[in-house]
Amino acid sequence: MTRLPYYAAMLATAGALPADGARWNYEVKFDGIRAIGYVGDTLRLMSRNDKDITAAWPEFADLAPADPPIVVDGEIVTFTADGRTSFEALQPRMHQRNPAMISALTRSVPATYLIFDLLHIGDRALIDLPYDQRRRLLEQLDPRGPRWQVPPRLSGSGPEVLAEAERLGLEGIVCKRLDSPYLPGRRTPLWIKVKNTRDQEVVIVGWRPGTGRRAGGIGSLLMAVHDDTGALRYIGNVGTGFTQATLTDLETRLRPLRRPTPTVSADVKDAIWVDPQLVGEVTFTEWTGDGRLRHPSWRGLRPDKSPREVAMPDFGRQA
């Protein structure tokens, strides 16, 4: 069997709909975990931050064997009853490595692997081919099974597709230029993610103690991103969007990371500081004039992201 080479995920740039719409293809932006699949005698799944996550997703094992072997790119998601993907529902499975718990969660929170690109087949790399050709090859191959599928391309103009995505309550769309090669490990404007909601990855740099029902635990998390110099910059705190189970889990993860001094400059008197090792994601309404997030709400941890990746958006505070 051919040995499959390693590929890092190509990343999209956040932005607006492209003006030259005829040169682009549109796909749904799914709300899940990115995974590169190496399908040979067995399946191996690698996360964006180069971690082997195969054991966490046993429902995809029957993708293998494949002859010839292939490398695919896709998103692991869970679907709600109305057909939308739910990042929140995926949370209990993202950190789980206990085989018994994984088996139970596979039944109660089944996942689907949405395969949207084909990077390699047999002994041939396909990454230099244009996106449209790779996509056609993937559709001809048509990997389809009980928990994996190729999501459809979206028809219509960019504004029509985005409006329909918003009507359906979807997070947004990804615009992919038809002639774009696959650029492993690079964030590129050849792929553009256009969102109907605003979200931001954040580095957790501490927490504030809770009061009332949260007394003795976490009241809110202190958030930071990296600025243009690479330094961490405080962007406020988030205190909504948590369940009690989430707060308990966060406290378990954060207590071993406590430190006596902050890693950011922030006028927070009662903070408990931590080493900046955990990445989360929040939704918010806007960036304020002093560089804070307005009305942030917690979505969940992102173990598939590295703290060094978390930065102020390139498109500034109006993102």
mmCIF file of C-alpha atoms in Angstrom:
data_model
loop_
_atom_site.group_PDB
_atom_site.id
_atom_site.type_symbol
_atom_site.label_atom_id
_atom_site.label_comp_id
_atom_site.label_asym_id
_atom_site.label_seq_id
_atom_site.Cartn_x
_atom_site.Cartn_y
_atom_site.Cartn_z
ATOM 1 C CA MET A 1 0.000 0.000 0.000
ATOM 2 C CA THR A 2 1.280 3.468 -0.931
ATOM 3 C CA ARG A 3 2.527 5.524 2.014
ATOM 4 C CA LEU A 4 0.487 8.713 2.200
ATOM 5 C CA PRO A 5 2.322 12.025 2.678
ATOM 6 C CA TYR A 6 1.380 14.533 5.376
ATOM 7 C CA TYR A 7 -0.737 17.574 4.493
ATOM 8 C CA ALA A 8 -1.530 20.561 6.712
ATOM 9 C CA ALA A 9 -4.960 22.118 6.268
ATOM 10 C CA MET A 10 -5.401 25.075 3.909
ATOM 11 C CA LEU A 11 -7.142 27.923 5.746
ATOM 12 C CA ALA A 12 -9.641 30.519 4.576
ATOM 13 C CA THR A 13 -9.379 34.268 5.097
ATOM 14 C CA ALA A 14 -12.335 36.089 6.661
ATOM 15 C CA GLY A 15 -13.780 38.720 4.368
ATOM 16 C CA ALA A 16 -16.574 39.889 2.099
ATOM 17 C CA LEU A 17 -18.132 38.266 -0.944
ATOM 18 C CA PRO A 18 -15.804 38.465 -3.967
ATOM 19 C CA ALA A 19 -16.863 40.896 -6.692
ATOM 20 C CA ASP A 20 -15.949 38.563 -9.576
ATOM 21 C CA GLY A 21 -18.475 35.890 -8.595
ATOM 22 C CA ALA A 22 -18.168 33.843 -11.800
ATOM 23 C CA ARG A 23 -14.646 32.792 -10.768
ATOM 24 C CA TRP A 24 -15.807 31.342 -7.439
ATOM 25 C CA ASN A 25 -17.597 28.356 -5.981
ATOM 26 C CA TYR A 26 -19.659 28.457 -2.776
ATOM 27 C CA GLU A 27 -19.965 25.927 0.050
ATOM 28 C CA VAL A 28 -21.668 25.997 3.433
ATOM 29 C CA LYS A 29 -19.381 27.007 6.297
ATOM 30 C CA PHE A 30 -19.897 24.142 8.700
ATOM 31 C CA ASP A 31 -19.623 24.591 12.451
ATOM 32 C CA GLY A 32 -17.348 21.759 13.563
ATOM 33 C CA ILE A 33 -13.805 20.405 13.778
ATOM 34 C CA ARG A 34 -11.479 20.410 10.779
ATOM 35 C CA ALA A 35 -9.856 17.046 10.073
ATOM 36 C CA ILE A 36 -7.556 15.682 7.375
ATOM 37 C CA GLY A 37 -8.355 12.031 6.679
ATOM 38 C CA TYR A 38 -5.678 9.554 5.565
ATOM 39 C CA VAL A 39 -7.557 6.578 4.168
ATOM 40 C CA GLY A 40 -5.525 3.480 3.372
ATOM 41 C CA ASP A 41 -5.697 0.070 5.032
ATOM 42 C CA THR A 42 -7.037 1.964 8.039
ATOM 43 C CA LEU A 43 -8.274 5.493 8.696
ATOM 44 C CA ARG A 44 -6.170 8.128 10.432
ATOM 45 C CA LEU A 45 -7.666 11.528 11.296
ATOM 46 C CA MET A 46 -5.431 14.507 12.068
ATOM 47 C CA SER A 47 -6.624 17.800 13.546
ATOM 48 C CA ARG A 48 -5.593 21.268 12.434
ATOM 49 C CA ASN A 49 -2.947 21.407 15.158
ATOM 50 C CA ASP A 50 -1.462 18.078 14.042
ATOM 51 C CA LYS A 51 -2.995 15.823 16.717
ATOM 52 C CA ASP A 52 -4.137 12.299 15.965
ATOM 53 C CA ILE A 53 -7.858 12.316 16.808
ATOM 54 C CA THR A 54 -8.790 8.992 15.195
ATOM 55 C CA ALA A 55 -9.766 7.245 18.439
ATOM 56 C CA ALA A 56 -12.368 9.898 19.276
ATOM 57 C CA TRP A 57 -14.417 9.220 16.142
ATOM 58 C CA PRO A 58 -14.905 5.445 15.720
ATOM 59 C CA GLU A 59 -18.011 5.903 13.522
ATOM 60 C CA PHE A 60 -15.740 6.891 10.618
ATOM 61 C CA ALA A 61 -13.490 3.798 10.767
ATOM 62 C CA ASP A 62 -15.283 2.066 7.909
ATOM 63 C CA LEU A 63 -14.094 4.723 5.463
ATOM 64 C CA ALA A 64 -11.122 2.362 5.212
ATOM 65 C CA PRO A 65 -9.799 0.358 3.528
ATOM 66 C CA ALA A 66 -9.429 2.385 0.345
ATOM 67 C CA ASP A 67 -7.654 1.172 -2.781
ATOM 68 C CA PRO A 68 -6.099 3.313 -4.050
ATOM 69 C CA PRO A 69 -5.478 5.156 -0.786
ATOM 70 C CA ILE A 70 -6.611 8.772 -0.549
ATOM 71 C CA VAL A 71 -6.142 11.905 1.543
ATOM 72 C CA VAL A 72 -9.247 14.030 2.073
ATOM 73 C CA ASP A 73 -10.068 17.268 3.852
ATOM 74 C CA GLY A 74 -13.287 17.853 5.718
ATOM 75 C CA GLU A 75 -15.188 18.922 8.814
ATOM 76 C CA ILE A 76 -16.478 16.750 11.659
ATOM 77 C CA VAL A 77 -19.929 17.986 12.692
ATOM 78 C CA THR A 78 -23.037 17.035 14.627
ATOM 79 C CA PHE A 79 -26.477 17.800 13.237
ATOM 80 C CA THR A 80 -29.469 19.039 15.201
ATOM 81 C CA ALA A 81 -33.026 17.882 14.484
ATOM 82 C CA ASP A 82 -33.559 20.811 12.098
ATOM 83 C CA GLY A 83 -30.513 19.883 10.009
ATOM 84 C CA ARG A 84 -28.117 22.551 11.255
ATOM 85 C CA THR A 85 -24.654 21.828 12.585
ATOM 86 C CA SER A 86 -24.131 22.459 16.303
ATOM 87 C CA PHE A 87 -20.705 23.252 17.716
ATOM 88 C CA GLU A 88 -22.175 23.175 21.232
ATOM 89 C CA ALA A 89 -23.456 19.619 20.767
ATOM 90 C CA LEU A 90 -19.996 18.582 19.591
ATOM 91 C CA GLN A 91 -18.287 19.828 22.765
ATOM 92 C CA PRO A 92 -18.686 16.668 24.924
ATOM 93 C CA ARG A 93 -16.908 14.631 22.248
ATOM 94 C CA MET A 94 -13.981 16.950 21.514
ATOM 95 C CA HIS A 95 -12.030 16.150 24.682
ATOM 96 C CA GLN A 96 -13.138 12.582 25.336
ATOM 97 C CA ARG A 97 -10.571 9.773 25.080
ATOM 98 C CA ASN A 98 -12.112 7.172 27.420
ATOM 99 C CA PRO A 99 -13.184 4.240 25.189
ATOM 100 C CA ALA A 100 -16.350 3.485 27.175
ATOM 101 C CA MET A 101 -17.439 7.126 27.147
ATOM 102 C CA ILE A 102 -16.603 7.452 23.440
ATOM 103 C CA SER A 103 -18.755 4.409 22.698
ATOM 104 C CA ALA A 104 -21.689 5.905 24.604
ATOM 105 C CA LEU A 105 -21.277 9.334 23.021
ATOM 106 C CA THR A 106 -21.097 7.818 19.543
ATOM 107 C CA ARG A 107 -24.658 6.602 20.121
ATOM 108 C CA SER A 108 -26.017 9.710 21.878
ATOM 109 C CA VAL A 109 -24.122 12.391 19.900
ATOM 110 C CA PRO A 110 -23.368 10.839 16.501
ATOM 111 C CA ALA A 111 -21.019 12.796 14.263
ATOM 112 C CA THR A 112 -20.728 13.128 10.497
ATOM 113 C CA TYR A 113 -17.549 13.671 8.474
ATOM 114 C CA LEU A 114 -18.279 16.162 5.684
ATOM 115 C CA ILE A 115 -15.575 15.670 3.041
ATOM 116 C CA PHE A 116 -15.048 18.715 0.818
ATOM 117 C CA ASP A 117 -11.630 18.267 -0.823
ATOM 118 C CA LEU A 118 -9.411 15.548 -2.278
ATOM 119 C CA LEU A 119 -5.667 16.113 -1.764
ATOM 120 C CA HIS A 120 -4.055 12.838 -2.813
ATOM 121 C CA ILE A 121 -4.942 9.578 -4.530
ATOM 122 C CA GLY A 122 -2.709 6.538 -4.942
ATOM 123 C CA ASP A 123 0.828 7.821 -5.472
ATOM 124 C CA ARG A 124 -0.295 11.170 -6.903
ATOM 125 C CA ALA A 125 -0.584 14.497 -5.090
ATOM 126 C CA LEU A 126 -3.518 16.589 -6.316
ATOM 127 C CA ILE A 127 -2.808 19.829 -4.458
ATOM 128 C CA ASP A 128 -1.442 21.626 -7.538
ATOM 129 C CA LEU A 129 -4.655 21.005 -9.459
ATOM 130 C CA PRO A 130 -7.250 23.796 -9.461
ATOM 131 C CA TYR A 131 -10.018 23.543 -6.876
ATOM 132 C CA ASP A 132 -12.688 22.885 -9.511
ATOM 133 C CA GLN A 133 -10.799 19.858 -10.838
ATOM 134 C CA ARG A 134 -10.108 18.454 -7.351
ATOM 135 C CA ARG A 135 -13.761 18.885 -6.468
ATOM 136 C CA ARG A 136 -14.922 17.090 -9.627
ATOM 137 C CA LEU A 137 -12.575 14.179 -8.864
ATOM 138 C CA LEU A 138 -13.956 14.016 -5.320
ATOM 139 C CA GLU A 139 -17.534 13.985 -6.627
ATOM 140 C CA GLN A 140 -16.638 11.174 -9.048
ATOM 141 C CA LEU A 141 -15.051 9.210 -6.208
ATOM 142 C CA ASP A 142 -18.179 9.963 -4.105
ATOM 143 C CA PRO A 143 -17.109 8.692 -0.669
ATOM 144 C CA ARG A 144 -20.484 8.077 0.947
ATOM 145 C CA GLY A 145 -21.389 6.089 4.024
ATOM 146 C CA PRO A 146 -23.547 6.028 7.134
ATOM 147 C CA ARG A 147 -21.586 8.820 8.847
ATOM 148 C CA TRP A 148 -19.685 10.520 6.017
ATOM 149 C CA GLN A 149 -20.626 12.316 2.818
ATOM 150 C CA VAL A 150 -19.602 14.973 0.297
ATOM 151 C CA PRO A 151 -21.651 18.139 0.949
ATOM 152 C CA PRO A 152 -23.138 19.766 -2.155
ATOM 153 C CA ARG A 153 -21.797 22.841 -3.845
ATOM 154 C CA LEU A 154 -24.180 25.803 -3.635
ATOM 155 C CA SER A 155 -25.778 27.212 -6.779
ATOM 156 C CA GLY A 156 -26.601 30.853 -7.395
ATOM 157 C CA SER A 157 -24.770 34.152 -7.085
ATOM 158 C CA GLY A 158 -22.755 34.976 -3.998
ATOM 159 C CA PRO A 159 -25.349 37.388 -2.550
ATOM 160 C CA GLU A 160 -28.162 34.892 -3.218
ATOM 161 C CA VAL A 161 -26.254 32.038 -1.587
ATOM 162 C CA LEU A 162 -25.323 34.114 1.468
ATOM 163 C CA ALA A 163 -28.899 35.355 1.890
ATOM 164 C CA GLU A 164 -30.237 31.805 1.726
ATOM 165 C CA ALA A 165 -27.638 30.653 4.269
ATOM 166 C CA GLU A 166 -28.770 33.413 6.612
ATOM 167 C CA ARG A 167 -32.447 32.498 6.105
ATOM 168 C CA LEU A 168 -31.662 28.905 7.057
ATOM 169 C CA GLY A 169 -29.783 30.022 10.157
ATOM 170 C CA LEU A 170 -26.403 28.803 8.889
ATOM 171 C CA GLU A 171 -23.134 30.289 10.144
ATOM 172 C CA GLY A 172 -22.081 31.445 6.701
ATOM 173 C CA ILE A 173 -20.449 30.295 3.472
ATOM 174 C CA VAL A 174 -16.959 29.633 2.142
ATOM 175 C CA CYS A 175 -16.065 31.079 -1.268
ATOM 176 C CA LYS A 176 -13.397 29.082 -3.113
ATOM 177 C CA ARG A 177 -11.801 30.355 -6.288
ATOM 178 C CA LEU A 178 -12.228 27.815 -9.059
ATOM 179 C CA ASP A 179 -8.574 27.978 -10.136
ATOM 180 C CA SER A 180 -7.069 27.839 -6.638
ATOM 181 C CA PRO A 181 -4.497 25.166 -5.806
ATOM 182 C CA TYR A 182 -4.515 23.608 -2.346
ATOM 183 C CA LEU A 183 -1.898 25.437 -0.257
ATOM 184 C CA PRO A 184 -1.139 23.245 2.785
ATOM 185 C CA GLY A 185 -0.834 25.125 6.068
ATOM 186 C CA ARG A 186 -1.461 28.548 4.523
ATOM 187 C CA ARG A 187 -4.235 31.058 5.171
ATOM 188 C CA THR A 188 -5.063 32.517 1.795
ATOM 189 C CA PRO A 189 -7.597 34.850 0.127
ATOM 190 C CA LEU A 190 -8.153 32.158 -2.506
ATOM 191 C CA TRP A 191 -10.648 30.820 0.057
ATOM 192 C CA ILE A 192 -12.848 33.408 1.784
ATOM 193 C CA LYS A 193 -15.177 32.693 4.699
ATOM 194 C CA VAL A 194 -18.162 35.030 4.850
ATOM 195 C CA LYS A 195 -20.152 34.776 8.068
ATOM 196 C CA ASN A 196 -23.662 35.656 9.100
ATOM 197 C CA THR A 197 -22.563 35.629 12.734
ATOM 198 C CA ARG A 198 -19.538 37.185 14.385
ATOM 199 C CA ASP A 199 -17.255 34.926 16.321
ATOM 200 C CA GLN A 200 -13.719 35.133 17.615
ATOM 201 C CA GLU A 201 -11.187 32.629 18.866
ATOM 202 C CA VAL A 202 -9.712 33.757 22.194
ATOM 203 C CA VAL A 203 -6.882 32.749 24.488
ATOM 204 C CA ILE A 204 -7.979 32.299 28.110
ATOM 205 C CA VAL A 205 -5.593 34.276 30.321
ATOM 206 C CA GLY A 206 -7.502 34.079 33.609
ATOM 207 C CA TRP A 207 -10.846 34.202 35.320
ATOM 208 C CA ARG A 208 -12.790 36.314 37.762
ATOM 209 C CA PRO A 209 -14.367 34.571 40.775
ATOM 210 C CA GLY A 210 -18.120 34.129 40.680
ATOM 211 C CA THR A 211 -20.782 35.488 42.994
ATOM 212 C CA GLY A 212 -24.282 34.294 43.858
ATOM 213 C CA ARG A 213 -24.941 30.920 42.255
ATOM 214 C CA ARG A 214 -21.358 30.900 40.919
ATOM 215 C CA ALA A 215 -19.732 31.719 44.253
ATOM 216 C CA GLY A 216 -16.587 29.681 44.798
ATOM 217 C CA GLY A 217 -16.121 29.034 41.096
ATOM 218 C CA ILE A 218 -15.629 30.851 37.811
ATOM 219 C CA GLY A 219 -17.698 33.966 37.255
ATOM 220 C CA SER A 220 -16.217 34.990 33.909
ATOM 221 C CA LEU A 221 -13.206 34.211 31.739
ATOM 222 C CA LEU A 222 -10.588 36.791 30.793
ATOM 223 C CA MET A 223 -9.835 36.805 27.075
ATOM 224 C CA ALA A 224 -6.880 37.862 24.931
ATOM 225 C CA VAL A 225 -5.679 37.752 21.330
ATOM 226 C CA HIS A 226 -2.269 38.356 19.798
ATOM 227 C CA ASP A 227 -1.704 41.798 18.305
ATOM 228 C CA ASP A 228 0.420 42.650 15.262
ATOM 229 C CA THR A 229 3.618 42.396 17.317
ATOM 230 C CA GLY A 230 2.737 38.917 18.572
ATOM 231 C CA ALA A 231 2.020 40.106 22.120
ATOM 232 C CA LEU A 232 -1.129 39.076 23.953
ATOM 233 C CA ARG A 233 -3.700 41.841 24.266
ATOM 234 C CA TYR A 234 -6.639 41.805 26.680
ATOM 235 C CA ILE A 235 -10.029 42.069 24.940
ATOM 236 C CA GLY A 236 -12.431 41.737 27.880
ATOM 237 C CA ASN A 237 -14.213 39.015 29.779
ATOM 238 C CA VAL A 238 -17.042 36.624 28.941
ATOM 239 C CA GLY A 239 -19.571 35.567 31.560
ATOM 240 C CA THR A 240 -22.522 34.211 29.570
ATOM 241 C CA GLY A 241 -23.162 31.102 27.495
ATOM 242 C CA PHE A 242 -21.958 28.635 30.143
ATOM 243 C CA THR A 243 -23.715 25.637 31.610
ATOM 244 C CA GLN A 244 -22.777 24.534 35.106
ATOM 245 C CA ALA A 245 -21.104 21.446 33.645
ATOM 246 C CA THR A 246 -19.056 23.677 31.340
ATOM 247 C CA LEU A 247 -17.921 25.873 34.240
ATOM 248 C CA THR A 248 -16.922 22.823 36.278
ATOM 249 C CA ASP A 249 -14.923 21.419 33.373
ATOM 250 C CA LEU A 250 -13.224 24.769 32.741
ATOM 251 C CA GLU A 251 -12.233 25.132 36.389
ATOM 252 C CA THR A 252 -10.724 21.631 36.349
ATOM 253 C CA ARG A 253 -8.664 22.537 33.285
ATOM 254 C CA LEU A 254 -7.633 26.015 34.430
ATOM 255 C CA ARG A 255 -6.664 25.468 38.066
ATOM 256 C CA PRO A 256 -3.412 23.616 37.209
ATOM 257 C CA LEU A 257 -2.474 26.553 34.944
ATOM 258 C CA ARG A 258 -2.666 29.253 37.654
ATOM 259 C CA ARG A 259 0.196 31.738 37.858
ATOM 260 C CA PRO A 260 0.911 34.712 40.154
ATOM 261 C CA THR A 261 1.382 37.323 37.405
ATOM 262 C CA PRO A 262 -0.663 38.248 34.326
ATOM 263 C CA THR A 263 0.442 37.724 30.737
ATOM 264 C CA VAL A 264 -1.571 40.768 29.592
ATOM 265 C CA SER A 265 -2.007 44.349 30.704
ATOM 266 C CA ALA A 266 -5.514 44.583 32.156
ATOM 267 C CA ASP A 267 -7.136 46.638 34.892
ATOM 268 C CA VAL A 268 -8.836 43.683 36.591
ATOM 269 C CA LYS A 269 -8.453 43.752 40.370
ATOM 270 C CA ASP A 270 -9.787 40.338 41.367
ATOM 271 C CA ALA A 271 -8.341 38.243 38.526
ATOM 272 C CA ILE A 272 -6.937 34.759 38.916
ATOM 273 C CA TRP A 273 -4.342 34.512 36.163
ATOM 274 C CA VAL A 274 -3.414 31.397 34.205
ATOM 275 C CA ASP A 275 -0.818 30.383 31.655
ATOM 276 C CA PRO A 276 -2.258 31.116 28.186
ATOM 277 C CA GLN A 277 -2.639 27.540 27.007
ATOM 278 C CA LEU A 278 -6.367 27.084 26.341
ATOM 279 C CA VAL A 279 -8.230 28.424 23.317
ATOM 280 C CA GLY A 280 -11.966 29.070 23.261
ATOM 281 C CA GLU A 281 -14.493 30.633 20.931
ATOM 282 C CA VAL A 282 -17.108 33.310 21.580
ATOM 283 C CA THR A 283 -19.817 35.067 19.603
ATOM 284 C CA PHE A 284 -20.104 38.840 19.949
ATOM 285 C CA THR A 285 -21.865 41.876 18.513
ATOM 286 C CA GLU A 286 -18.941 44.186 17.652
ATOM 287 C CA TRP A 287 -15.458 45.410 18.507
ATOM 288 C CA THR A 288 -15.532 48.510 20.707
ATOM 289 C CA GLY A 289 -13.390 51.591 20.098
ATOM 290 C CA ASP A 290 -10.927 50.505 22.794
ATOM 291 C CA GLY A 291 -10.460 47.040 21.319
ATOM 292 C CA ARG A 292 -12.838 44.984 23.474
ATOM 293 C CA LEU A 293 -15.539 42.531 22.440
ATOM 294 C CA ARG A 294 -19.066 43.793 23.053
ATOM 295 C CA HIS A 295 -21.596 41.304 24.461
ATOM 296 C CA PRO A 296 -19.464 38.150 24.076
ATOM 297 C CA SER A 297 -21.068 34.777 24.735
ATOM 298 C CA TRP A 298 -19.154 31.534 25.248
ATOM 299 C CA ARG A 299 -19.362 28.840 22.564
ATOM 300 C CA GLY A 300 -16.795 26.325 23.753
ATOM 301 C CA LEU A 301 -13.163 25.271 23.907
ATOM 302 C CA ARG A 302 -11.174 24.776 20.707
ATOM 303 C CA PRO A 303 -8.634 22.013 21.373
ATOM 304 C CA ASP A 304 -7.999 21.919 17.620
ATOM 305 C CA LYS A 305 -6.506 25.424 17.737
ATOM 306 C CA SER A 306 -3.135 26.560 19.078
ATOM 307 C CA PRO A 307 -2.898 29.732 21.226
ATOM 308 C CA ARG A 308 -0.300 31.163 18.846
ATOM 309 C CA GLU A 309 -2.896 31.107 16.030
ATOM 310 C CA VAL A 310 -5.309 33.399 17.884
ATOM 311 C CA ALA A 311 -4.994 36.960 16.617
ATOM 312 C CA MET A 312 -6.909 40.148 16.008
ATOM 313 C CA PRO A 313 -8.701 39.753 12.654
ATOM 314 C CA ASP A 314 -6.866 41.184 9.669
ATOM 315 C CA PHE A 315 -9.913 43.252 8.788
ATOM 316 C CA GLY A 316 -9.694 45.193 12.057
ATOM 317 C CA ARG A 317 -12.126 46.008 14.768
ATOM 318 C CA GLN A 318 -15.126 46.107 12.513
ATOM 319 C CA ALA A 319 -14.896 42.357 11.876
#
